[in-house]
Amino acid sequence: MKVKEWFRRFVAGMAIGTGAAIPGVSGAAIAVIFRVYEDIINAVNNFRKKFGWAIAVLIPILLGVILAVGICIVLFHLAFKYLMFVLMCLFAGFLIGSFPGITDEVKNEKITKKAIVLIAIGFIFVIILGALSVIVGKNGFSVTNLFEDPIPWWLYLVLIPVGTIAAVALTVPGLSGSLILLIIGFYRPLVDNAEAWAKAILQGDFSHALPLLGVIGCFGIGCLIGVVVVSKIMNILLTKWRKETFFTIIGFISGSVFVLFFNLEIFNYYCAWAGQEIANVEQILPMWAEMLIGFAVLALCAFASYRLVVMQRKKAELEKQTEEAK
């Protein structure tokens, strides 16, 4: 594999990992934007038949995802506490600017009533997930206390199906795995405890090493199961009903932009703006200043990501002309 192609997939993996860590952003949608989604699906489905090729595709992407998630655990822990609205605007801008690249997949397809229904179904489904995260969270459901020492043995087993559920959303473009975790109450406990335990280990306290490895290991096993199973399903959908699948994905991604600004975490942030005392929220800017910065970040990210789409279109057109000339 060429170094340039390896690096492109590594960067795509970092973007996927970063998006997957944000409630409302779909890691799989980022994969579609970076044009590596179908490569991932094909690699997973042909892992035994084309082992060498599958490894070459997946390794740089997985390394990027792991690095990005590790960085994001620390950065997002701080951002959620101090500058959450700016963070949401950053990713909303990225999704908005990249959206034309997603619609390119169906640009020659006629917009029928069926297509509109599929888009609407995807959009409404994601909006419902965002609303549920607020409703369930505000009703007091929490699993945070389960992560206090000592962690019950059965929690490790529970994390396997939790990881599987998260991986379903990670593998379907437009669905946010982190939002699913947020709805069922596992997002903040996983992020906050992983960050705290890792920090303690770096300071020489290894008492949390086994719980950290156990939590990551069991959650990772669940994710692996989910990715393998759902990848096979998505491969069938993209093979037999490609345009219908992408119309639904467009609905998922459109809804994700709205859900970024309406989920439990950002709702609590709004409450803090209104003067309520919210745990783990310590805003460092007044509301008007953060909104101003946030919207500026949104506009800049939308412009930058759209320019990337334009560059990718030109590259694809050049490659097409080169192939036709042969």
mmCIF file of C-alpha atoms in Angstrom:
data_model
loop_
_atom_site.group_PDB
_atom_site.id
_atom_site.type_symbol
_atom_site.label_atom_id
_atom_site.label_comp_id
_atom_site.label_asym_id
_atom_site.label_seq_id
_atom_site.Cartn_x
_atom_site.Cartn_y
_atom_site.Cartn_z
ATOM 1 C CA MET A 1 0.000 0.000 0.000
ATOM 2 C CA LYS A 2 1.246 3.480 -0.851
ATOM 3 C CA VAL A 3 2.264 5.689 2.073
ATOM 4 C CA LYS A 4 -0.173 8.384 0.930
ATOM 5 C CA GLU A 5 -3.092 5.937 0.941
ATOM 6 C CA TRP A 6 -2.094 4.548 4.363
ATOM 7 C CA PHE A 7 -1.932 8.057 5.799
ATOM 8 C CA ARG A 8 -5.310 8.959 4.237
ATOM 9 C CA ARG A 9 -6.933 5.987 5.948
ATOM 10 C CA PHE A 10 -5.156 6.783 9.216
ATOM 11 C CA VAL A 11 -6.521 10.362 9.138
ATOM 12 C CA ALA A 12 -9.957 8.981 8.274
ATOM 13 C CA GLY A 13 -9.673 6.678 11.305
ATOM 14 C CA MET A 14 -8.846 9.636 13.546
ATOM 15 C CA ALA A 15 -11.867 11.514 12.218
ATOM 16 C CA ILE A 16 -14.084 8.445 12.739
ATOM 17 C CA GLY A 17 -12.833 7.976 16.305
ATOM 18 C CA THR A 18 -13.339 11.648 17.102
ATOM 19 C CA GLY A 19 -16.850 11.675 15.667
ATOM 20 C CA ALA A 20 -17.763 8.438 17.423
ATOM 21 C CA ALA A 21 -16.878 10.005 20.772
ATOM 22 C CA ILE A 22 -19.337 12.896 20.338
ATOM 23 C CA PRO A 23 -23.022 12.300 21.186
ATOM 24 C CA GLY A 24 -25.003 13.008 18.027
ATOM 25 C CA VAL A 25 -22.118 12.467 15.598
ATOM 26 C CA SER A 26 -21.941 9.156 13.753
ATOM 27 C CA GLY A 27 -18.530 7.578 13.298
ATOM 28 C CA ALA A 28 -19.910 5.656 10.332
ATOM 29 C CA ALA A 29 -21.189 8.894 8.787
ATOM 30 C CA ILE A 30 -17.666 10.303 9.056
ATOM 31 C CA ALA A 31 -16.442 7.148 7.303
ATOM 32 C CA VAL A 32 -18.893 7.845 4.459
ATOM 33 C CA ILE A 33 -17.652 11.433 4.217
ATOM 34 C CA PHE A 34 -14.021 10.284 4.039
ATOM 35 C CA ARG A 35 -14.984 7.620 1.498
ATOM 36 C CA VAL A 36 -13.690 4.676 3.525
ATOM 37 C CA TYR A 37 -17.051 3.281 4.715
ATOM 38 C CA GLU A 38 -17.507 0.721 1.951
ATOM 39 C CA ASP A 39 -13.825 -0.265 2.231
ATOM 40 C CA ILE A 40 -14.402 -1.055 5.918
ATOM 41 C CA ILE A 41 -17.588 -3.027 5.208
ATOM 42 C CA ASN A 42 -15.906 -5.015 2.422
ATOM 43 C CA ALA A 43 -12.798 -5.666 4.523
ATOM 44 C CA VAL A 44 -14.856 -7.013 7.445
ATOM 45 C CA ASN A 45 -16.970 -9.186 5.155
ATOM 46 C CA ASN A 46 -13.951 -10.550 3.250
ATOM 47 C CA PHE A 47 -11.598 -10.866 6.198
ATOM 48 C CA ARG A 48 -10.894 -14.552 5.610
ATOM 49 C CA LYS A 49 -11.050 -14.553 1.800
ATOM 50 C CA LYS A 50 -8.807 -11.497 1.340
ATOM 51 C CA PHE A 51 -6.931 -11.461 4.638
ATOM 52 C CA GLY A 52 -3.928 -9.423 3.493
ATOM 53 C CA TRP A 53 -6.009 -6.764 1.762
ATOM 54 C CA ALA A 54 -8.459 -6.560 4.691
ATOM 55 C CA ILE A 55 -5.628 -6.068 7.192
ATOM 56 C CA ALA A 56 -4.050 -3.379 4.990
ATOM 57 C CA VAL A 57 -7.374 -1.510 4.918
ATOM 58 C CA LEU A 58 -8.336 -1.907 8.574
ATOM 59 C CA ILE A 59 -5.022 -1.427 10.428
ATOM 60 C CA PRO A 60 -4.421 2.281 9.615
ATOM 61 C CA ILE A 61 -8.101 3.058 10.246
ATOM 62 C CA LEU A 62 -8.107 1.212 13.586
ATOM 63 C CA LEU A 63 -4.872 2.904 14.683
ATOM 64 C CA GLY A 64 -6.402 6.284 13.878
ATOM 65 C CA VAL A 65 -9.583 5.431 15.778
ATOM 66 C CA ILE A 66 -7.671 4.237 18.867
ATOM 67 C CA LEU A 67 -5.420 7.311 18.916
ATOM 68 C CA ALA A 68 -8.349 9.697 18.441
ATOM 69 C CA VAL A 69 -10.509 8.054 21.121
ATOM 70 C CA GLY A 70 -7.607 8.150 23.591
ATOM 71 C CA ILE A 71 -7.059 11.859 22.972
ATOM 72 C CA CYS A 72 -10.777 12.598 22.987
ATOM 73 C CA ILE A 73 -11.339 10.947 26.364
ATOM 74 C CA VAL A 74 -9.139 13.654 27.900
ATOM 75 C CA LEU A 75 -10.114 16.611 25.714
ATOM 76 C CA PHE A 76 -13.865 15.924 25.703
ATOM 77 C CA HIS A 77 -13.878 15.477 29.468
ATOM 78 C CA LEU A 78 -12.658 19.083 29.666
ATOM 79 C CA ALA A 79 -14.769 20.375 26.758
ATOM 80 C CA PHE A 80 -17.988 18.897 28.149
ATOM 81 C CA LYS A 81 -17.251 20.730 31.361
ATOM 82 C CA TYR A 82 -16.157 24.128 30.061
ATOM 83 C CA LEU A 83 -16.949 24.685 26.346
ATOM 84 C CA MET A 84 -19.559 22.153 25.269
ATOM 85 C CA PHE A 85 -21.522 24.473 22.972
ATOM 86 C CA VAL A 86 -18.365 25.367 21.004
ATOM 87 C CA LEU A 87 -17.567 21.666 20.675
ATOM 88 C CA MET A 88 -21.043 20.890 19.353
ATOM 89 C CA CYS A 89 -20.771 23.762 16.853
ATOM 90 C CA LEU A 90 -17.434 22.440 15.635
ATOM 91 C CA PHE A 91 -18.936 19.079 14.735
ATOM 92 C CA ALA A 92 -22.160 20.549 13.406
ATOM 93 C CA GLY A 93 -20.085 22.660 11.023
ATOM 94 C CA PHE A 94 -18.126 19.619 9.940
ATOM 95 C CA LEU A 95 -21.321 17.651 9.206
ATOM 96 C CA ILE A 96 -23.054 20.540 7.418
ATOM 97 C CA GLY A 97 -20.083 21.327 5.194
ATOM 98 C CA SER A 98 -19.541 17.672 4.346
ATOM 99 C CA PHE A 99 -23.193 16.945 3.610
ATOM 100 C CA PRO A 100 -22.915 17.605 -0.169
ATOM 101 C CA GLY A 101 -20.309 14.843 -0.328
ATOM 102 C CA ILE A 102 -22.841 12.407 1.106
ATOM 103 C CA THR A 103 -25.619 13.439 -1.275
ATOM 104 C CA ASP A 104 -23.199 12.832 -4.161
ATOM 105 C CA GLU A 105 -23.894 9.128 -3.630
ATOM 106 C CA VAL A 106 -27.460 9.623 -4.945
ATOM 107 C CA LYS A 107 -27.063 12.763 -7.063
ATOM 108 C CA ASN A 108 -28.276 11.039 -10.233
ATOM 109 C CA GLU A 109 -31.246 9.387 -8.549
ATOM 110 C CA LYS A 110 -34.774 10.719 -8.901
ATOM 111 C CA ILE A 111 -36.280 12.040 -5.649
ATOM 112 C CA THR A 112 -39.438 9.948 -5.421
ATOM 113 C CA LYS A 113 -42.055 9.732 -2.675
ATOM 114 C CA LYS A 114 -40.313 6.591 -1.476
ATOM 115 C CA ALA A 115 -37.007 8.469 -1.181
ATOM 116 C CA ILE A 116 -38.669 11.275 0.800
ATOM 117 C CA VAL A 117 -40.264 8.758 3.169
ATOM 118 C CA LEU A 118 -36.919 7.022 3.735
ATOM 119 C CA ILE A 119 -35.187 10.343 4.445
ATOM 120 C CA ALA A 120 -37.991 11.311 6.845
ATOM 121 C CA ILE A 121 -37.791 7.961 8.672
ATOM 122 C CA GLY A 122 -34.035 8.348 9.203
ATOM 123 C CA PHE A 123 -34.409 11.968 10.326
ATOM 124 C CA ILE A 124 -37.237 11.322 12.780
ATOM 125 C CA PHE A 125 -35.578 8.236 14.250
ATOM 126 C CA VAL A 126 -32.430 10.177 15.194
ATOM 127 C CA ILE A 127 -34.475 13.075 16.591
ATOM 128 C CA ILE A 128 -36.371 10.595 18.790
ATOM 129 C CA LEU A 129 -33.042 9.254 20.114
ATOM 130 C CA GLY A 130 -32.010 12.776 21.116
ATOM 131 C CA ALA A 131 -35.337 13.414 22.841
ATOM 132 C CA LEU A 132 -35.112 10.083 24.680
ATOM 133 C CA SER A 133 -31.647 10.955 25.997
ATOM 134 C CA VAL A 134 -33.133 14.058 27.645
ATOM 135 C CA ILE A 135 -36.297 12.349 28.923
ATOM 136 C CA VAL A 136 -34.526 9.311 30.353
ATOM 137 C CA GLY A 137 -31.692 11.359 31.856
ATOM 138 C CA LYS A 138 -34.009 13.893 33.485
ATOM 139 C CA ASN A 139 -36.031 11.080 35.058
ATOM 140 C CA GLY A 140 -32.992 10.270 37.164
ATOM 141 C CA PHE A 141 -31.804 7.037 35.548
ATOM 142 C CA SER A 142 -28.073 6.656 36.186
ATOM 143 C CA VAL A 143 -25.515 3.857 36.209
ATOM 144 C CA THR A 144 -22.686 6.075 37.495
ATOM 145 C CA ASN A 145 -22.777 4.540 40.976
ATOM 146 C CA LEU A 146 -22.160 1.081 39.520
ATOM 147 C CA PHE A 147 -18.638 2.169 38.516
ATOM 148 C CA GLU A 148 -17.578 2.952 42.081
ATOM 149 C CA ASP A 149 -15.076 0.609 43.776
ATOM 150 C CA PRO A 150 -15.502 -2.265 43.894
ATOM 151 C CA ILE A 151 -17.113 -2.712 40.467
ATOM 152 C CA PRO A 152 -19.631 -5.623 40.579
ATOM 153 C CA TRP A 153 -18.505 -8.586 38.469
ATOM 154 C CA TRP A 154 -21.748 -8.683 36.503
ATOM 155 C CA LEU A 155 -21.196 -5.132 35.221
ATOM 156 C CA TYR A 156 -18.339 -6.430 33.065
ATOM 157 C CA LEU A 157 -20.751 -8.904 31.453
ATOM 158 C CA VAL A 158 -23.338 -6.147 30.917
ATOM 159 C CA LEU A 159 -20.718 -4.091 29.068
ATOM 160 C CA ILE A 160 -20.514 -6.733 26.302
ATOM 161 C CA PRO A 161 -24.117 -6.195 25.022
ATOM 162 C CA VAL A 162 -23.690 -2.449 25.698
ATOM 163 C CA GLY A 163 -20.670 -2.470 23.371
ATOM 164 C CA THR A 164 -22.639 -4.446 20.789
ATOM 165 C CA ILE A 165 -25.455 -1.872 20.845
ATOM 166 C CA ALA A 166 -22.961 0.983 20.484
ATOM 167 C CA ALA A 167 -21.266 -0.793 17.562
ATOM 168 C CA VAL A 168 -24.606 -1.110 15.747
ATOM 169 C CA ALA A 169 -24.811 2.672 15.690
ATOM 170 C CA LEU A 170 -21.111 2.975 14.846
ATOM 171 C CA THR A 171 -21.618 0.784 11.778
ATOM 172 C CA VAL A 172 -24.778 2.479 10.470
ATOM 173 C CA PRO A 173 -24.018 5.951 9.036
ATOM 174 C CA GLY A 174 -25.973 8.724 10.735
ATOM 175 C CA LEU A 175 -26.575 6.859 13.999
ATOM 176 C CA SER A 176 -24.390 7.951 16.894
ATOM 177 C CA GLY A 177 -22.996 5.184 19.076
ATOM 178 C CA SER A 178 -22.109 7.679 21.799
ATOM 179 C CA LEU A 179 -25.677 9.033 21.728
ATOM 180 C CA ILE A 180 -27.010 5.515 22.242
ATOM 181 C CA LEU A 181 -24.650 5.162 25.219
ATOM 182 C CA LEU A 182 -25.873 8.521 26.487
ATOM 183 C CA ILE A 183 -29.504 7.390 26.325
ATOM 184 C CA ILE A 184 -28.877 4.167 28.244
ATOM 185 C CA GLY A 185 -26.727 5.985 30.809
ATOM 186 C CA PHE A 186 -23.267 4.572 30.064
ATOM 187 C CA TYR A 187 -21.578 7.431 28.192
ATOM 188 C CA ARG A 188 -20.423 9.719 31.004
ATOM 189 C CA PRO A 189 -19.510 6.871 33.413
ATOM 190 C CA LEU A 190 -17.326 5.265 30.722
ATOM 191 C CA VAL A 191 -15.632 8.511 29.651
ATOM 192 C CA ASP A 192 -15.207 10.008 33.130
ATOM 193 C CA ASN A 193 -13.949 6.825 34.786
ATOM 194 C CA ALA A 194 -11.617 5.906 31.930
ATOM 195 C CA GLU A 195 -10.095 9.393 32.112
ATOM 196 C CA ALA A 196 -9.786 9.317 35.904
ATOM 197 C CA TRP A 197 -8.361 5.770 36.038
ATOM 198 C CA ALA A 198 -5.850 6.450 33.254
ATOM 199 C CA LYS A 199 -4.702 9.617 35.026
ATOM 200 C CA ALA A 200 -4.272 7.695 38.297
ATOM 201 C CA ILE A 201 -2.214 5.009 36.528
ATOM 202 C CA LEU A 202 0.063 7.638 34.974
ATOM 203 C CA GLN A 203 0.614 9.059 38.473
ATOM 204 C CA GLY A 204 1.726 5.645 39.731
ATOM 205 C CA ASP A 205 -1.527 4.375 41.252
ATOM 206 C CA PHE A 206 -2.156 0.985 39.612
ATOM 207 C CA SER A 207 -5.152 0.024 41.754
ATOM 208 C CA HIS A 208 -7.480 0.884 38.853
ATOM 209 C CA ALA A 209 -5.460 -0.912 36.161
ATOM 210 C CA LEU A 210 -7.500 -4.132 36.231
ATOM 211 C CA PRO A 211 -10.913 -2.379 36.300
ATOM 212 C CA LEU A 212 -9.802 -0.194 33.361
ATOM 213 C CA LEU A 213 -8.611 -3.199 31.348
ATOM 214 C CA GLY A 214 -11.760 -5.147 32.240
ATOM 215 C CA VAL A 215 -14.114 -2.345 31.237
ATOM 216 C CA ILE A 216 -12.269 -1.619 27.974
ATOM 217 C CA GLY A 217 -11.875 -5.322 27.179
ATOM 218 C CA CYS A 218 -15.527 -6.293 27.717
ATOM 219 C CA PHE A 219 -16.818 -3.194 25.932
ATOM 220 C CA GLY A 220 -14.389 -3.865 23.081
ATOM 221 C CA ILE A 221 -15.561 -7.483 22.723
ATOM 222 C CA GLY A 222 -19.131 -6.239 22.429
ATOM 223 C CA CYS A 223 -18.110 -3.659 19.809
ATOM 224 C CA LEU A 224 -16.312 -6.321 17.783
ATOM 225 C CA ILE A 225 -19.389 -8.561 17.799
ATOM 226 C CA GLY A 226 -21.610 -5.658 16.742
ATOM 227 C CA VAL A 227 -19.282 -4.498 13.947
ATOM 228 C CA VAL A 228 -18.986 -7.977 12.416
ATOM 229 C CA VAL A 229 -22.728 -8.712 12.510
ATOM 230 C CA VAL A 230 -23.933 -5.297 11.342
ATOM 231 C CA SER A 231 -21.230 -5.032 8.657
ATOM 232 C CA LYS A 232 -22.635 -8.160 7.032
ATOM 233 C CA ILE A 233 -26.145 -6.666 7.156
ATOM 234 C CA MET A 234 -24.966 -3.338 5.711
ATOM 235 C CA ASN A 235 -23.080 -5.179 2.949
ATOM 236 C CA ILE A 236 -26.345 -6.838 1.897
ATOM 237 C CA LEU A 237 -28.240 -3.528 2.028
ATOM 238 C CA LEU A 238 -25.616 -1.675 -0.028
ATOM 239 C CA THR A 239 -25.507 -4.503 -2.568
ATOM 240 C CA LYS A 240 -29.255 -5.007 -3.046
ATOM 241 C CA TRP A 241 -30.797 -1.655 -2.033
ATOM 242 C CA ARG A 242 -27.945 0.851 -2.395
ATOM 243 C CA LYS A 243 -29.936 3.980 -3.228
ATOM 244 C CA GLU A 244 -32.635 3.244 -0.615
ATOM 245 C CA THR A 245 -29.925 2.707 1.993
ATOM 246 C CA PHE A 246 -28.216 5.998 1.178
ATOM 247 C CA PHE A 247 -31.498 7.941 1.255
ATOM 248 C CA THR A 248 -32.067 6.618 4.778
ATOM 249 C CA ILE A 249 -28.481 7.487 5.709
ATOM 250 C CA ILE A 250 -29.078 11.057 4.490
ATOM 251 C CA GLY A 251 -32.026 11.233 6.899
ATOM 252 C CA PHE A 252 -29.907 9.879 9.754
ATOM 253 C CA ILE A 253 -27.146 12.422 9.144
ATOM 254 C CA SER A 254 -29.578 15.350 8.760
ATOM 255 C CA GLY A 255 -31.130 14.451 12.103
ATOM 256 C CA SER A 256 -27.681 14.180 13.690
ATOM 257 C CA VAL A 257 -27.026 17.894 13.076
ATOM 258 C CA PHE A 258 -30.110 18.773 15.142
ATOM 259 C CA VAL A 259 -29.417 16.167 17.830
ATOM 260 C CA LEU A 260 -25.997 17.704 18.441
ATOM 261 C CA PHE A 261 -27.889 20.619 19.977
ATOM 262 C CA PHE A 262 -30.566 18.548 21.682
ATOM 263 C CA ASN A 263 -29.308 15.698 23.813
ATOM 264 C CA LEU A 264 -28.969 15.219 27.558
ATOM 265 C CA GLU A 265 -25.432 16.619 27.872
ATOM 266 C CA ILE A 266 -26.069 19.827 25.942
ATOM 267 C CA PHE A 267 -29.484 20.193 27.616
ATOM 268 C CA ASN A 268 -27.744 20.207 31.006
ATOM 269 C CA TYR A 269 -25.355 22.798 29.612
ATOM 270 C CA TYR A 270 -28.307 24.995 28.642
ATOM 271 C CA CYS A 271 -29.649 24.586 32.188
ATOM 272 C CA ALA A 272 -26.309 25.799 33.541
ATOM 273 C CA TRP A 273 -26.610 28.855 31.280
ATOM 274 C CA ALA A 274 -30.001 29.451 32.887
ATOM 275 C CA GLY A 275 -28.369 29.559 36.310
ATOM 276 C CA GLN A 276 -28.927 26.012 37.558
ATOM 277 C CA GLU A 277 -26.194 24.154 39.441
ATOM 278 C CA ILE A 278 -25.229 21.220 37.203
ATOM 279 C CA ALA A 279 -22.645 18.615 38.196
ATOM 280 C CA ASN A 280 -19.517 18.457 35.986
ATOM 281 C CA VAL A 281 -20.364 21.757 34.274
ATOM 282 C CA GLU A 282 -18.170 24.810 34.971
ATOM 283 C CA GLN A 283 -18.612 27.294 32.138
ATOM 284 C CA ILE A 284 -15.708 29.708 31.652
ATOM 285 C CA LEU A 285 -17.470 32.050 29.198
ATOM 286 C CA PRO A 286 -20.782 33.912 29.414
ATOM 287 C CA MET A 287 -23.546 32.546 27.201
ATOM 288 C CA TRP A 288 -23.365 35.324 24.588
ATOM 289 C CA ALA A 289 -19.585 34.969 24.189
ATOM 290 C CA GLU A 290 -19.655 31.183 23.834
ATOM 291 C CA MET A 291 -22.553 31.339 21.365
ATOM 292 C CA LEU A 292 -20.692 33.937 19.291
ATOM 293 C CA ILE A 293 -17.519 31.837 19.250
ATOM 294 C CA GLY A 294 -19.529 28.671 18.623
ATOM 295 C CA PHE A 295 -21.328 30.021 15.557
ATOM 296 C CA ALA A 296 -18.042 31.385 14.188
ATOM 297 C CA VAL A 297 -16.443 27.949 14.635
ATOM 298 C CA LEU A 298 -19.471 26.338 12.958
ATOM 299 C CA ALA A 299 -19.175 28.601 9.914
ATOM 300 C CA LEU A 300 -15.410 28.095 9.596
ATOM 301 C CA CYS A 301 -15.661 24.309 9.929
ATOM 302 C CA ALA A 302 -18.534 24.147 7.444
ATOM 303 C CA PHE A 303 -16.506 26.133 4.912
ATOM 304 C CA ALA A 304 -13.340 24.084 5.471
ATOM 305 C CA SER A 305 -15.117 20.718 5.221
ATOM 306 C CA TYR A 306 -17.008 21.833 2.094
ATOM 307 C CA ARG A 307 -13.710 22.762 0.461
ATOM 308 C CA LEU A 308 -12.527 19.216 1.205
ATOM 309 C CA VAL A 309 -15.635 17.882 -0.540
ATOM 310 C CA VAL A 310 -14.869 20.037 -3.584
ATOM 311 C CA MET A 311 -11.287 18.748 -3.633
ATOM 312 C CA GLN A 312 -12.497 15.147 -3.391
ATOM 313 C CA ARG A 313 -14.939 15.739 -6.270
ATOM 314 C CA LYS A 314 -12.136 17.095 -8.464
ATOM 315 C CA LYS A 315 -9.917 14.155 -7.556
ATOM 316 C CA ALA A 316 -12.687 11.646 -8.342
ATOM 317 C CA GLU A 317 -13.393 13.351 -11.681
ATOM 318 C CA LEU A 318 -9.696 13.321 -12.589
ATOM 319 C CA GLU A 319 -9.444 9.609 -11.728
ATOM 320 C CA LYS A 320 -12.539 8.926 -13.853
ATOM 321 C CA GLN A 321 -11.062 10.798 -16.836
ATOM 322 C CA THR A 322 -7.791 8.911 -16.431
ATOM 323 C CA GLU A 323 -9.606 5.569 -16.462
ATOM 324 C CA GLU A 324 -11.632 6.512 -19.543
ATOM 325 C CA ALA A 325 -8.475 7.584 -21.357
ATOM 326 C CA LYS A 326 -6.849 4.155 -20.874
#
